[in-house]
Every structure is written in C-alpha cells, then in structure tokens.
C-alpha cells in the first residue's frame, strides 16, 4: 500500500478518511488543528464528498458529529484537551446515548503547556465517561487507531476517544495506508428511544453502558495495542503508555529493553496483562505522558509488597511532558548533556507580528487606561493574549475562551470601573455571545473591545465564524446602537480610538467597540495567492 | 548509521522548509526519518526548533536525548547556542551569522560570534550576504542547508533531488537558483570545516 510522510495529526485524518469517514467537525486548537486541516485540504476527501467544517466551538462540533452518527454515518470531532471541557456535556452524554454510525472523538493533550493554559489529561475524561480510549505510540498507530477506531465504536455502539499528546501530533514519520472502506449510507437507529435521555430511558442506557465495561476490558486484554513484552531482568517491570514506550526504548542499545514491559495503547486497562507483570516483578515503573492516571490506579491495587514508581513518588517529574532524558533518570541511566547553554542567550518569547492590528488597539487602550492606575483589561485566548507581555502589559486575565466578557461583568458588578474586556472575533463567537447577553440583560457597565482580525489567528488563520456578522450579532443581542462602534486599528486613528475608549468607559451600560483590521498573515497569504493566479 | 539534527531559528524564518528537503532526501536514500516540529504559539516570532532524526534502523523517540545530536543547524546565531546541551561530543554546529533581533535585550553580536568560534567544530557563515551575491536573497536557508550537507550522511545528489521535488512547482528558475545556493553553502563548509 501507499506510504506517506505524515504528522501524527495528519495520520489520524488519513486513517479516518480511509476508514470510511463521512464527516468531520472541529474547532481549531493546538495541537489538534492539523487533523481537520488535512481533511479540508485533501483532494481524496473532496472526491469522497466527506463533509469537513470548522464550527463555532467544540460543543457544536461534537453535537454535529453525534447527529451524523445518529443518521448512520461515521463521524469524527477533534479538539485540543481544553476543548473537551467545552464539549464535556455532549461528550459525557454521548456515552449514554451511544452511536449509530461509528464516532471518533480526538483530544490532543499538551503536556508542558507549549500552547495551552493547563496540561489536563484526556484519559481522565475517557474514564469518567466510561468510554474506550486509544492512545497511539507512533504515527502508524495514529493511522491505524483512527481507521479501526471507527469500527470499534460501531462494535461497542459507543463513541471512541483517541488521546494523543503534542509531541506525536506534531512529529512526522512514514505511515503505510490500508484499503479504503466504503462510507455507510443513511440509516436511522433501530430504537426510537436510544437518543432520548429522559430519566426512564437514561437509566436503561446507563445499565447498558455499565454492562459493556467487562467486554471493553476483555477487548483491551487481547488488543494488539496492549502487549506484554517479556524481558530477562525481572528486577523491574515497566508499564509504558503511548509515546512513553519510545522514550523507554531509546534508552537501550539496539532498542532492546532487558525488563518485561506492558505496552499500553488501549483503555480500560488490561487487568490480566498488568497482573502478570506484577506477579513477575515486585517493582513496577509507570511511564505515561500527562497525569499519573495509570500509576494512580495501580497504586494500592496490588499487595503492599509491590512497589509502584512513577510521577507520584518522584521517580519522574510530576509535571511536564516526558522525554528520553527524564526516562533515563528514572531508569538509573546517566544523562550526559553537551555544553551548557551560554548565559548570554536571551529568552525569545513569541510576540505580535509587526503591523498587526492588535498592536494599535493595545496602544490606544493603554493610553485610555493610563489614568486608572492598576486597572487592566480582562482578556481572552488568541494572538491578542500576547498583550500580556512587554511592551504592552495591557491585560490582567486569560482563563478560558469567552471569560473576558463574563469576568468583566462580575468585576463591574463588584464595583470595578471601568471594567474592560478584550476578546478576539473567533473567541467571541466561540463563547463570548452568551456572556454578552448576560451583560445586556443586567445592563452591566462594561466596555467590550472585540479585536477583530477577521480570522482565527493564533491557530494559523482558519475561517472565523464571526466573519461579517459581529455588528448584527451585537445589535441583535441588544447592544444599543449609540454604544456599538467600529474602528480601524491603525496608527493614524490612534487619537480617535483613545477618545472613543474613554467616552465608553464613562458610559454606565454595555458598550461594544469592534476594532477591525485583517490579520496581516492572512492578508499576505491572500495577496500571494492572488499573484499566483 | 544515524544522524540526529536539531534545526533552530525564530518562528517565521522557515526552518520547516529546510526540514522538508532533508526529509525527502533521506527517504530517497532509503533512510528512516522522524521529525518533531513546533507548531502554535512560538511560531509568532519566538524561539523554534525541530528535532530531526535520520537512521538506517528503527528510530524510537521523536525527541533527541541530551548530548546526542550530531548537528545543530541554525538560521540564527543566538538560537544556535540555545541548543548546545543537545550537541554530542563530536557534533557540529552550523549557523547563519546574521542575527534576527526582535527582543530588546538581544546580546552583543560579537560575543555571540565569539561563543560560536570557541566551539571545536563549527561553521559560521554569512548566508544573507552570500545569497545577495548569488542574486537570490531568499535562498539563505538553502545556503545553510548546503553548509550543513557534509554532516548529514545523505548523498549530495539526493539533496539536489529534494530541492527539485520541493521547489519543482515554482518553476525551473527557482529550482536552479536554489541548487546554486546549495552548492555555494556546501563549498563554504568544505573550505572552512
Ligand atoms: C476551548 C479552547 N478551544 C480552542 C483553543 C485554542 N485557541 C486559542 S486561541 C484561538 C483562536 C482565537 O482566535 P481569535 O479570537 O479570532 O483571536 P486571534 O488569534 O485571531 O487574535 C484558539 C482556537 C483554546 N485555547 N481553548
């Protein structure tokens, strides 16, 4: 079969396409973005008429995927780990309804927080929802797990969660493709009540889900992704989850590990394989990227004579992503770093592009806020979060998508004045609309600046659901026309922006100021594409 | 045979396009490749690196262990120094000498160049000037690839083919100027290593 060089993310996308996918819905988020981007750009996907789309947020994406599954076709939804918080409601309840067509949920975790607010571990969610979780160790497994995951979902009649981490999502290697599986045709579920979670029906569905658990464990026990690999040296038994397996092997000559290993790639955990390891070795070392999920489970599960080592007892760092070096230390191997980084090497944090409209907005905001010493704007997640750093230091918060508006409301209710929010256009439609409605309904004295670059900039310039809709949405929610403004964030408009900001700070109700200028990255790409034509 | 490479630069400088050519060339030579990239936040003008591993046998980790890299290939001099803890005892550091200054506390360029010159195995090359001499200002990254080519353990011909594959769509002229850039970088490294 054909071989391709793919990112882990792209391998998941190709695996799902070849596995008979009919639709993918997602909201972008590092490190998951490239999955949906791959399908959107795939000629094959277009020819197969696969529906692919960026949605307003992760919740709407997951619900649309569930709807496609209801209609009998195979669907997928992809998100970064914190996106699963937003989609947690449909996620937990999709385990209760189950599926009709196979449904894959991909959550890309970001241990070490390369581009995220936290390093939560999506395996915990899988466990919480009582769903099977697949965790690939390499790009080929990314492909295979997506390809097979759709059918696993159909076999159990529930969604399947694929969990991967940044390192694999964004690393390339050769992937071997498999035969294309036909898409399913439209067909409604056999039971009329399956998707109606009225208490009486839901109780039945829950019993079904519980009854599936032993079957899921049995499946995991014989899954090719869970493997007992024997070793002669029984002084240590190793449990290696997902990508941690690679870091383990990296530490041995010819990749030959002398200790017995249980390699984990499918959850719920395979009890028998792990018990066999615990019977052979009295000390276990658990290697897993993210939270000590497996370690926590094994601790106390076996008799006290079995020692379980990992992140909880300090054998490995409690936080941050794994790498070959921390695993070396855990194995008692020497790490020999090269030359120390010279002291003169300065930090180089990310920054707003030169020419970016957010810069001009922050310049004006800083001047308008200057008289309110110590008061900074609540903000949100996007390129404009870089307004937290020098030279701007303009914002006081970045918590979760949409929180700028609602936190500004709460602070205004507490008496803070002015209470200002800075939010991006895509973040606004993701989770800002409902907060604005709260503000309007209670006439909160807040000034909301929507810094509109007409794209989802931070994640690489995906289409923004807010495009050309912001004024009408704000007006529709009830922002008064006299307090709904549009400005162009350019140096020449600096004075105009400063006085407008000051004027609206003084207003004791809801104001929205849209600072709109196209992202210079998408602008230059558009110009290049125009030239090429 | 294995070659572990750290590619370094600043977000937006295009280290991934260098990686793409090495990747194609390595596959062409029937070698295995793993390449860990940085996407997301730091691509906005922050420090970026890519771990690229090439081998004739199975590659386990996507990340290179500390002290094991055979080559640091950097398109920016201060960034080349950031990854010295990964460089192995026999490893080479190949870097463009031209700084990318987007921070207020960028150190004195002379002291950066001094640090590099103190390394036993280094190639310090003004790829921007060389690109201007070649009248293709945008080929400095390919000059850097040429300067690193003696240390890649990939036949030079395969790198040329890689350039043809990657730039083919942009036309004959672009391919030719990049092949000249590759050769110029190579020649500089051969004379200065
Ligand atoms: C729940 C959630 N989903 C996705 C993300 C990833 N993410 C962070 S910023 C961003 C884009 C924001 O776009 P916009 O608000 O338009 O601001 P811009 O980056 O364009 O300035 C995304 C998708 C996240 N952090 N949290």
XYZ file of C-alpha atoms and ligand atoms in Angstrom:
752
model
C 0.000 0.000 0.000
C 0.939 3.639 -0.433
C 3.375 5.182 2.036
C 3.131 8.797 3.173
C 5.178 11.020 5.484
C 2.653 12.419 7.929
C 2.368 14.285 11.196
C 0.629 12.261 13.893
C -2.359 14.562 13.401
C -2.376 14.012 9.641
C -2.080 10.255 10.104
C -5.243 10.314 12.216
C -7.011 12.257 9.473
C -5.875 9.913 6.701
C -6.758 6.873 8.817
C -10.268 8.167 9.347
C -10.701 9.020 5.652
C -9.584 5.533 4.637
C -11.716 4.061 7.424
C -14.942 5.258 5.822
C -15.469 8.643 7.448
C -18.380 10.761 6.224
C -17.934 13.942 8.238
C -15.515 15.831 10.482
C -16.396 18.792 12.711
C -13.900 20.731 14.782
C -12.881 23.996 16.341
C -9.138 24.662 15.926
C -6.758 24.300 18.853
C -3.086 23.421 19.103
C -2.048 20.587 18.877
C -5.177 19.189 17.185
C -5.671 21.685 14.338
C -3.779 19.778 11.628
C -6.236 16.859 11.721
C -9.148 18.851 10.358
C -6.893 20.980 8.166
C -5.663 17.809 6.476
C -9.206 16.666 5.673
C -10.179 20.153 4.479
C -7.215 20.170 2.074
C -7.457 16.535 0.999
C -8.381 16.003 -2.631
C -9.417 12.470 -1.773
C -11.771 13.726 0.942
C -13.348 16.136 -1.529
C -13.810 13.379 -4.089
C -15.358 11.157 -1.432
C -17.677 14.020 -0.551
C -16.605 13.965 3.095
C -18.203 16.812 4.979
C -15.483 18.861 6.711
C -16.017 22.054 8.597
C -14.744 24.427 11.278
C -17.542 25.012 13.745
C -18.286 27.784 16.253
C -16.855 25.767 19.140
C -16.086 22.251 20.342
C -19.537 21.670 21.775
C -21.297 22.422 18.495
C -18.717 20.255 16.713
C -19.307 17.264 18.936
C -23.067 17.557 18.709
C -22.929 17.746 14.920
C -20.718 14.645 14.875
C -23.238 12.879 17.113
C -26.022 13.908 14.759
C -24.196 12.438 11.781
C -23.680 9.247 13.760
C -27.405 9.202 14.597
C -28.081 9.328 10.861
C -25.980 6.198 10.455
C -22.767 7.646 9.039
C -19.254 7.684 10.510
C -18.176 10.940 12.053
C -15.269 12.488 13.864
C -14.667 15.530 16.034
C -11.233 16.845 17.020
C -10.124 19.298 19.654
C -7.363 20.293 21.983
C -7.631 18.979 25.543
C -9.330 22.093 26.950
C -11.791 21.924 24.073
C -13.084 18.750 25.670
C -14.089 20.854 28.686
C -16.273 22.933 26.397
C -17.699 19.777 24.817
C -17.879 17.876 28.102
C -21.669 17.900 28.212
C -22.267 16.219 24.848
C -19.196 14.058 25.491
C -20.475 12.572 28.762
C -23.954 12.151 27.365
C -22.841 10.643 24.050
C -21.560 7.743 26.145
C -25.127 7.396 27.411
C -26.843 7.630 24.023
C -24.244 5.589 22.248
C -23.838 5.818 18.483
C -25.380 4.557 15.301
C -22.604 5.216 12.772
C -19.111 4.965 14.285
C -17.949 8.115 16.048
C -14.399 9.146 16.917
C -13.521 11.897 19.353
C -9.916 13.051 19.169
C -8.460 15.015 22.065
C -4.902 16.304 21.725
C -3.299 16.966 25.096
C -0.486 19.443 25.614
C 1.767 18.354 28.494
C 4.367 21.066 29.179
C 1.768 23.598 28.013
C 3.591 24.509 24.800
C 0.456 26.397 23.654
C -2.126 25.937 26.412
C -3.462 27.087 29.749
C -3.072 23.712 31.513
C -1.920 20.137 30.950
C -5.080 18.218 31.804
C -5.114 14.577 30.702
C -7.996 13.483 28.481
C -7.667 9.862 29.592
C -9.349 11.013 32.809
C -12.327 12.110 30.719
C -12.397 8.757 28.951
C -12.532 7.008 32.293
C -15.134 9.477 33.564
C -17.441 8.804 30.608
C -16.733 5.031 30.714
C -15.627 5.093 27.066
C -12.805 3.188 25.398
C -9.662 5.255 24.886
C -6.972 4.637 22.268
C -3.518 6.148 22.817
C -1.094 5.880 19.878
C 2.658 5.467 20.372
C 3.663 6.467 16.847
C 2.354 7.851 13.570
C 1.420 4.432 12.196
C -0.681 3.750 15.277
C -2.319 7.167 14.806
C -3.407 5.992 11.373
C -4.423 2.504 12.468
C -6.319 3.641 15.539
C -8.406 6.116 13.559
C -9.004 3.529 10.838
C -10.003 0.810 13.300
C -11.477 3.126 15.927
C -14.492 3.883 13.769
C -15.352 0.185 13.654
C -14.550 -0.322 17.338
C -17.113 2.399 18.005
C -19.670 0.508 15.939
C -18.790 -2.784 17.611
C -19.489 -1.401 21.104
C -22.143 1.052 19.994
C -20.474 3.977 21.790
C -18.026 6.731 20.789
C -14.284 6.028 20.974
C -11.830 8.600 22.294
C -8.364 8.887 20.751
C -5.936 10.676 23.027
C -2.559 11.868 21.836
C -0.072 14.473 23.002
C 1.670 17.397 21.300
C 4.875 15.550 20.568
C 3.217 12.887 18.457
C 0.619 15.252 16.993
C 3.429 17.392 15.564
C 6.024 14.807 14.638
C 6.395 13.307 11.162
C 7.191 9.767 10.076
C 6.277 7.296 7.366
C 2.801 5.844 7.500
C 1.563 2.905 5.474
C -2.024 3.178 4.262
C -4.698 0.495 4.135
C -7.582 -0.323 1.856
C -10.365 2.252 1.579
C -13.526 1.259 3.414
C -16.835 2.416 1.970
C -18.823 5.015 3.803
C -22.058 3.930 5.420
C -25.330 5.023 3.965
C -28.051 6.948 5.701
C -29.902 4.734 8.220
C -31.710 5.693 11.389
C -31.151 3.913 14.708
C -33.239 0.809 15.353
C -34.548 2.054 18.679
C -36.616 5.208 18.704
C -35.540 5.992 22.262
C -31.796 5.499 22.049
C -31.008 9.193 21.851
C -33.722 10.386 24.254
C -32.103 10.682 27.649
C -35.305 11.068 29.619
C -34.601 9.659 33.088
C -36.529 6.461 32.444
C -34.667 5.781 29.199
C -31.373 7.097 30.525
C -31.370 4.620 33.408
C -31.586 1.811 30.881
C -28.874 3.271 28.722
C -26.632 3.597 31.768
C -27.106 -0.050 32.678
C -26.164 -0.927 29.096
C -23.025 1.205 29.319
C -22.084 -0.438 32.622
C -22.693 -3.895 31.201
C -20.313 -3.077 28.347
C -17.411 -2.398 30.684
C -16.269 -6.014 31.180
C -16.460 -6.536 27.411
C -14.358 -3.449 26.831
C -11.762 -4.716 29.296
C -11.753 -8.113 27.617
C -11.225 -6.446 24.264
C -8.372 -4.381 25.690
C -6.822 -7.555 27.117
C -6.333 -9.039 23.633
C -5.926 -5.773 21.726
C -2.786 -5.575 19.598
C -2.198 -2.165 21.170
C -1.740 -3.710 24.611
C 1.194 -6.038 24.650
C 3.226 -7.998 27.179
C 6.832 -7.942 26.045
C 8.919 -10.222 28.213
C 12.417 -9.437 29.448
C 15.004 -11.495 31.336
C 15.697 -8.963 34.081
C 12.746 -9.178 36.468
C 14.125 -6.623 38.900
C 11.827 -4.076 37.269
C 8.564 -4.268 35.348
C 7.646 -1.345 33.132
C 4.238 -0.059 32.115
C 4.669 2.251 29.114
C 1.661 4.181 27.799
C 1.501 5.666 24.320
C 4.535 7.643 23.266
C 6.350 6.872 26.544
C 7.189 3.490 25.026
C 9.510 5.217 22.531
C 11.361 7.104 25.254
C 11.832 3.823 27.098
C 13.329 2.004 24.096
C 15.524 4.990 23.250
C 17.444 4.232 26.424
C 18.681 0.808 25.354
C 21.300 -0.401 22.896
C 19.524 -1.587 19.736
C 16.246 -0.635 21.412
C 16.380 -3.893 23.441
C 14.867 -3.378 26.886
C 16.008 -6.059 29.368
C 12.937 -5.650 31.607
C 9.458 -7.015 30.998
C 7.153 -4.345 29.587
C 3.424 -3.922 29.304
C 2.874 -1.502 26.435
C -0.472 0.260 26.766
C -2.392 1.723 23.829
C -5.998 0.880 24.666
C -8.092 1.549 27.786
C -9.804 0.420 30.005
C -6.596 -1.088 31.325
C -5.909 -4.744 30.572
C -6.049 -6.166 34.113
C -4.642 -9.568 33.251
C -1.577 -8.273 31.432
C -0.796 -5.899 34.275
C -1.346 -8.567 36.937
C 1.004 -10.864 35.055
C 3.630 -8.123 35.198
C 3.028 -7.567 38.909
C 3.438 -11.298 39.522
C 6.751 -11.361 37.665
C 8.263 -8.172 39.091
C 7.961 -6.698 42.572
C 8.827 -3.177 41.423
C 6.813 -1.500 38.690
C 7.726 1.717 36.884
C 4.877 3.523 35.119
C 5.789 5.781 32.188
C 2.921 7.929 30.935
C 2.713 11.379 29.376
C 0.332 13.659 31.245
C -1.254 12.833 34.575
C -0.274 9.755 36.631
C -3.535 8.073 35.603
C -2.285 4.501 35.388
C 0.142 4.878 38.255
C -2.646 6.117 40.495
C -4.788 3.145 39.531
C -2.049 0.568 40.156
C -1.017 2.062 43.484
C -2.938 0.184 46.120
C -4.409 -2.213 43.573
C -1.732 -4.819 44.204
C -0.490 -6.162 47.564
C 1.691 -3.735 49.524
C 4.808 -5.705 48.649
C 4.608 -4.402 45.082
C 6.230 -1.005 44.727
C 4.768 1.296 42.066
C 7.053 4.083 40.845
C 6.343 6.991 38.545
C 5.322 10.610 38.762
C 3.701 10.331 42.192
C 6.741 9.119 44.133
C 9.179 11.490 42.410
C 10.883 8.898 40.190
C 9.679 11.088 37.325
C 8.782 14.788 37.449
C 5.159 15.346 38.480
C 4.566 17.829 35.639
C 5.735 18.428 32.095
C 5.994 16.126 29.114
C 8.199 13.068 29.213
C 11.347 12.871 27.117
C 14.171 10.350 26.738
C 16.209 12.127 29.409
C 13.733 12.091 32.302
C 13.022 8.457 31.462
C 16.785 7.775 31.525
C 16.996 9.206 35.029
C 14.029 7.082 36.126
C 15.855 4.005 34.815
C 19.023 4.989 36.669
C 20.900 5.763 33.436
C 23.425 8.575 33.110
C 22.378 11.624 31.087
C 25.323 13.437 29.550
C 24.262 16.849 28.303
C 26.545 18.621 25.837
C 27.831 22.118 26.509
C 25.900 24.311 28.904
C 23.741 26.963 27.239
C 25.829 30.183 27.427
C 24.444 32.750 29.876
C 24.212 35.400 27.184
C 21.439 33.532 25.348
C 18.318 35.603 25.997
C 14.738 34.357 26.119
C 12.812 34.898 22.947
C 9.110 34.785 23.754
C 6.512 34.906 20.980
C 5.215 38.358 20.016
C 2.553 40.038 17.940
C 3.606 40.338 14.303
C 4.796 43.770 13.278
C 1.937 45.539 11.555
C -0.702 43.554 13.497
C -3.894 45.455 14.308
C -3.926 44.134 17.879
C -0.813 46.280 18.448
C -2.586 49.515 17.513
C -5.609 48.545 19.597
C -3.391 47.942 22.659
C -1.511 51.214 22.134
C -4.786 53.107 22.236
C -6.155 51.043 25.119
C -3.047 51.674 27.217
C -3.349 55.396 26.728
C -7.062 55.410 27.567
C -6.449 53.262 30.670
C -3.436 55.251 31.886
C -5.418 57.332 34.373
C -6.890 54.214 36.055
C -3.718 53.069 37.720
C -3.548 49.315 38.288
C -6.699 48.611 36.292
C -6.057 46.449 33.235
C -8.450 44.822 30.770
C -9.778 41.302 31.221
C -8.752 39.329 28.213
C -9.084 36.032 26.490
C -7.320 33.473 24.351
C -5.796 34.286 20.980
C -2.899 36.209 19.478
C -4.021 39.231 21.476
C -3.171 37.363 24.703
C 0.388 38.442 23.859
C -0.812 41.875 25.054
C 0.044 40.430 28.481
C 3.762 40.785 27.699
C 6.045 43.791 27.279
C 5.815 46.345 25.809
C 2.017 46.314 26.311
C 1.277 44.710 29.704
C -2.320 45.618 28.913
C -4.320 42.701 30.267
C -4.980 41.096 33.639
C -6.539 37.767 32.669
C -6.565 34.863 30.209
C -8.554 31.958 31.633
C -10.779 30.189 29.123
C -12.467 31.070 25.844
C -15.037 33.813 26.448
C -14.136 34.530 30.080
C -13.039 38.110 29.391
C -16.621 39.330 28.970
C -18.103 37.441 31.892
C -15.238 38.246 34.246
C -15.544 41.918 33.319
C -19.237 41.665 34.146
C -18.578 40.131 37.565
C -15.911 42.722 38.338
C -18.243 45.526 37.212
C -20.944 44.106 39.484
C -18.369 44.275 42.277
C -17.778 47.959 41.531
C -14.704 47.976 39.288
C -14.805 50.899 36.876
C -14.062 50.913 34.063
C -14.450 47.192 33.578
C -12.975 46.343 30.193
C -12.830 43.141 28.156
C -10.604 42.450 25.144
C -11.648 39.466 23.052
C -10.924 38.160 19.538
C -13.576 37.662 16.870
C -13.342 33.877 16.811
C -13.263 33.657 20.599
C -16.321 35.903 20.699
C -18.417 33.542 18.608
C -16.886 30.522 20.368
C -18.049 31.546 23.851
C -18.485 35.300 24.111
C -22.024 35.690 22.763
C -23.786 34.218 25.775
C -21.731 36.354 28.142
C -22.648 39.465 26.196
C -26.321 38.513 26.550
C -25.839 38.318 30.334
C -24.282 41.794 30.296
C -27.106 43.249 28.212
C -29.805 41.606 30.316
C -28.445 43.116 33.519
C -27.232 46.406 31.975
C -23.726 45.838 33.362
C -21.310 48.771 32.956
C -18.709 47.022 30.792
C -16.700 48.055 27.742
C -16.079 45.163 25.411
C -13.429 45.513 22.738
C -13.670 42.892 20.013
C -10.267 42.897 18.367
C -11.394 41.598 15.005
C -8.693 40.390 12.624
C -11.338 38.502 10.632
C -9.665 35.148 11.236
C -8.692 32.600 13.870
C -5.133 33.874 14.019
C -3.422 32.021 16.834
C -4.020 28.610 15.295
C -2.886 29.588 11.807
C -5.697 31.551 10.192
C -8.777 29.351 9.933
C -12.043 30.962 8.854
C -13.742 32.811 11.679
C -17.394 32.067 12.357
C -17.782 35.748 13.232
C -16.834 36.979 9.767
C -19.047 39.912 8.722
C -21.559 39.148 11.463
C -20.295 40.972 14.539
C -22.337 44.191 14.282
C -25.589 42.407 13.590
C -24.981 39.847 16.331
C -24.223 42.508 18.942
C -27.192 44.602 17.863
C -29.423 41.529 17.888
C -28.382 40.698 21.429
C -29.410 44.198 22.415
C -26.328 46.414 22.481
C -27.616 49.948 21.909
C -26.626 51.440 18.536
C -25.066 54.555 20.191
C -22.722 52.237 22.107
C -21.792 49.895 19.289
C -18.794 51.220 17.344
C -16.405 50.072 14.662
C -12.861 51.477 14.407
C -9.898 50.619 12.222
C -6.847 49.967 14.403
C -4.204 51.959 12.556
C -1.679 54.459 13.888
C -3.403 57.299 12.103
C -6.611 56.522 14.035
C -4.889 56.468 17.429
C -6.481 59.628 18.815
C -9.930 58.627 17.600
C -9.615 55.248 19.356
C -8.334 56.738 22.607
C -11.185 59.214 22.869
C -13.774 56.593 21.906
C -12.442 54.211 24.571
C -12.561 56.981 27.195
C -16.051 58.000 26.189
C -17.378 54.439 26.522
C -15.526 53.819 29.797
C -17.648 56.636 31.189
C -20.922 55.076 29.986
C -22.725 53.113 32.724
C -24.019 50.332 30.467
C -22.844 47.860 27.855
C -20.564 49.183 25.104
C -19.006 47.180 22.313
C -16.151 48.539 20.235
C -15.124 46.450 17.256
C -11.529 47.173 16.249
C -11.372 45.635 12.809
C -8.386 45.161 10.523
C -7.479 41.974 8.667
C -4.706 39.791 10.100
C -1.509 40.657 8.249
C -0.648 36.961 7.881
C -3.884 36.075 6.081
C -3.621 39.327 4.117
C -0.163 38.479 2.794
C -1.220 34.908 2.016
C -4.232 36.225 0.131
C -2.028 38.630 -1.830
C 0.421 35.855 -2.725
C -2.398 33.569 -3.864
C -3.843 36.439 -5.923
C -0.485 36.964 -7.624
C -0.112 33.275 -8.409
C -3.400 33.218 -10.266
C 24.217 4.882 10.683
C 22.205 7.579 12.337
C 22.185 11.383 12.150
C 20.394 13.420 14.796
C 19.858 17.036 13.846
C 18.480 19.994 15.756
C 17.139 22.668 13.436
C 16.882 26.046 15.107
C 15.653 29.520 14.349
C 12.959 32.072 15.049
C 9.285 31.471 14.231
C 8.698 32.565 10.647
C 12.293 32.031 9.444
C 11.355 28.853 7.621
C 13.279 26.049 9.325
C 10.493 23.638 8.413
C 11.185 24.112 4.716
C 14.795 23.036 5.346
C 13.467 20.040 7.247
C 11.171 19.137 4.369
C 14.080 18.940 1.917
C 16.201 16.852 4.290
C 13.201 14.598 4.847
C 12.616 13.987 1.144
C 16.332 13.434 0.554
C 16.603 10.962 3.423
C 13.623 8.963 2.181
C 15.197 8.999 -1.272
C 18.269 7.357 0.250
C 16.067 4.680 1.858
C 16.625 6.022 5.340
C 14.040 6.262 8.093
C 13.032 9.675 9.352
C 11.294 11.138 12.382
C 10.835 14.838 12.700
C 9.316 16.662 15.666
C 8.146 20.177 14.806
C 6.949 23.181 16.766
C 3.521 24.500 15.811
C 1.405 27.016 17.681
C 2.254 29.884 19.978
C 6.048 30.100 19.464
C 5.652 30.356 15.703
C 4.792 34.022 16.412
C 8.405 35.242 16.424
C 9.523 33.041 19.317
C 12.401 30.561 19.501
C 11.567 27.440 17.474
C 13.345 24.166 16.977
C 12.778 20.888 15.242
C 14.298 17.543 16.173
C 15.085 15.608 13.023
C 16.319 12.044 13.222
C 17.586 10.027 10.270
C 18.664 6.410 10.527
C 19.057 3.163 8.626
C 17.374 1.315 11.518
C 14.245 1.862 13.596
C 14.008 5.245 15.330
C 12.297 5.111 18.720
C 11.966 8.571 20.237
C 10.715 11.607 18.337
C 12.985 13.693 20.576
C 16.786 13.595 20.569
C 18.295 12.889 24.007
C 20.579 15.495 25.566
C 24.175 15.290 24.366
C 23.328 13.080 21.389
C 22.825 15.442 18.456
C 25.276 15.130 15.574
C 24.424 18.535 14.187
C 22.820 21.810 15.164
C 21.709 23.613 12.025
C 20.559 27.124 12.862
C 19.450 30.028 10.707
C 20.141 32.495 13.553
C 23.324 32.746 15.649
C 21.898 33.208 19.164
C 19.388 30.426 18.535
C 22.217 28.056 17.579
C 23.626 28.401 21.103
C 20.317 27.729 22.852
C 20.520 24.035 21.996
C 24.168 23.337 22.902
C 23.122 20.951 25.724
C 21.849 18.613 22.984
C 25.070 18.642 20.967
C 27.151 15.467 21.210
C 30.900 15.432 21.861
C 31.676 15.000 18.139
C 28.813 17.172 16.918
C 28.955 20.134 14.517
C 27.257 23.473 14.873
C 26.392 25.171 11.581
C 24.781 28.582 11.756
C 23.984 31.729 9.871
C 25.905 34.639 11.419
C 23.153 37.194 10.750
C 21.035 37.966 13.822
C 17.270 38.272 13.943
C 16.706 40.993 16.515
C 13.143 41.155 17.832
C 13.854 41.426 21.572
C 15.115 44.436 23.496
C 17.854 42.507 25.340
C 19.487 40.871 22.329
C 23.123 40.315 23.380
C 26.128 41.908 21.669
C 26.595 40.151 18.346
C 30.378 39.931 18.789
C 30.032 37.945 21.977
C 27.630 35.551 20.276
C 30.036 35.053 17.385
C 32.869 34.551 19.910
C 30.936 31.814 21.702
C 30.427 30.068 18.368
C 34.075 30.452 17.316
C 35.170 28.841 20.583
C 33.410 25.611 19.666
C 35.756 22.966 18.280
C 33.507 22.079 15.308
C 31.555 24.959 13.855
C 30.667 26.638 10.569
C 29.750 30.319 10.907
C 28.544 31.697 7.621
C 27.019 34.972 6.483
C 24.345 33.310 4.387
C 22.492 36.561 3.781
C 25.497 38.189 2.109
C 26.149 35.051 0.129
C 22.522 34.988 -1.016
C 22.797 38.611 -2.134
C 25.974 37.744 -4.085
C 24.027 34.963 -5.774
C 21.273 37.500 -6.505
C 18.655 35.353 -4.788
C 18.077 36.995 -1.436
C 15.557 34.388 -0.350
C 17.876 31.424 -0.707
C 19.829 31.920 2.533
C 18.141 28.923 4.174
C 19.225 26.700 1.282
C 22.754 28.049 1.614
C 22.579 26.960 5.258
C 21.408 23.522 4.173
C 24.361 23.361 1.782
C 26.716 24.357 4.592
C 25.329 21.531 6.722
C 25.339 18.986 3.894
C 28.800 17.498 4.635
C 27.494 16.381 8.041
C 24.146 14.894 7.057
C 25.297 11.454 5.835
C 22.966 11.818 2.871
C 24.344 11.740 -0.695
C 24.579 15.290 -2.056
C 22.687 14.203 -5.156
C 19.683 13.287 -3.001
C 19.606 16.801 -1.529
C 19.583 18.247 -5.042
C 16.724 15.920 -5.913
C 14.943 17.024 -2.759
C 15.163 20.636 -3.906
C 13.807 19.672 -7.316
C 10.870 17.917 -5.700
C 10.034 20.648 -3.209
C 10.552 23.667 -5.483
C 9.543 21.962 -8.742
C 6.117 23.592 -8.757
C 7.693 27.058 -8.661
C 9.491 26.567 -11.952
C 12.903 25.835 -13.422
C 14.427 29.161 -12.380
C 13.635 28.797 -8.702
C 14.994 25.241 -8.716
C 18.212 26.326 -10.390
C 18.884 29.235 -8.074
C 18.297 27.016 -5.055
C 20.647 24.356 -6.400
C 23.316 27.044 -6.824
C 22.643 28.197 -3.273
C 23.055 24.642 -2.014
C 26.369 24.334 -3.840
C 27.634 27.674 -2.514
C 26.870 26.680 1.075
C 28.478 23.296 0.564
C 31.617 24.841 -0.858
C 31.939 27.258 2.055
C 31.642 24.410 4.559
C 34.205 22.259 2.743
C 36.685 25.145 2.782
C 36.073 26.169 6.382
C 35.494 22.959 8.292
C -11.601 25.740 24.412
C -10.495 26.165 23.562
N -10.548 25.915 22.251
C -9.538 26.285 21.443
C -8.436 26.905 21.950
C -7.307 27.245 21.037
N -7.287 28.627 20.646
C -6.649 29.505 21.382
S -6.722 30.999 20.718
C -7.611 30.517 19.433
C -8.016 31.419 18.315
C -8.580 32.666 18.720
O -8.945 33.400 17.580
P -9.410 34.895 17.754
O -10.238 35.030 18.969
O -10.025 35.342 16.491
O -8.061 35.678 18.038
P -6.744 35.831 17.129
O -5.822 34.727 17.488
O -7.163 35.803 15.706
O -6.174 37.144 17.531
C -7.845 29.191 19.535
C -8.568 28.443 18.528
C -8.408 27.122 23.344
N -7.362 27.679 23.942
N -9.450 26.750 24.111
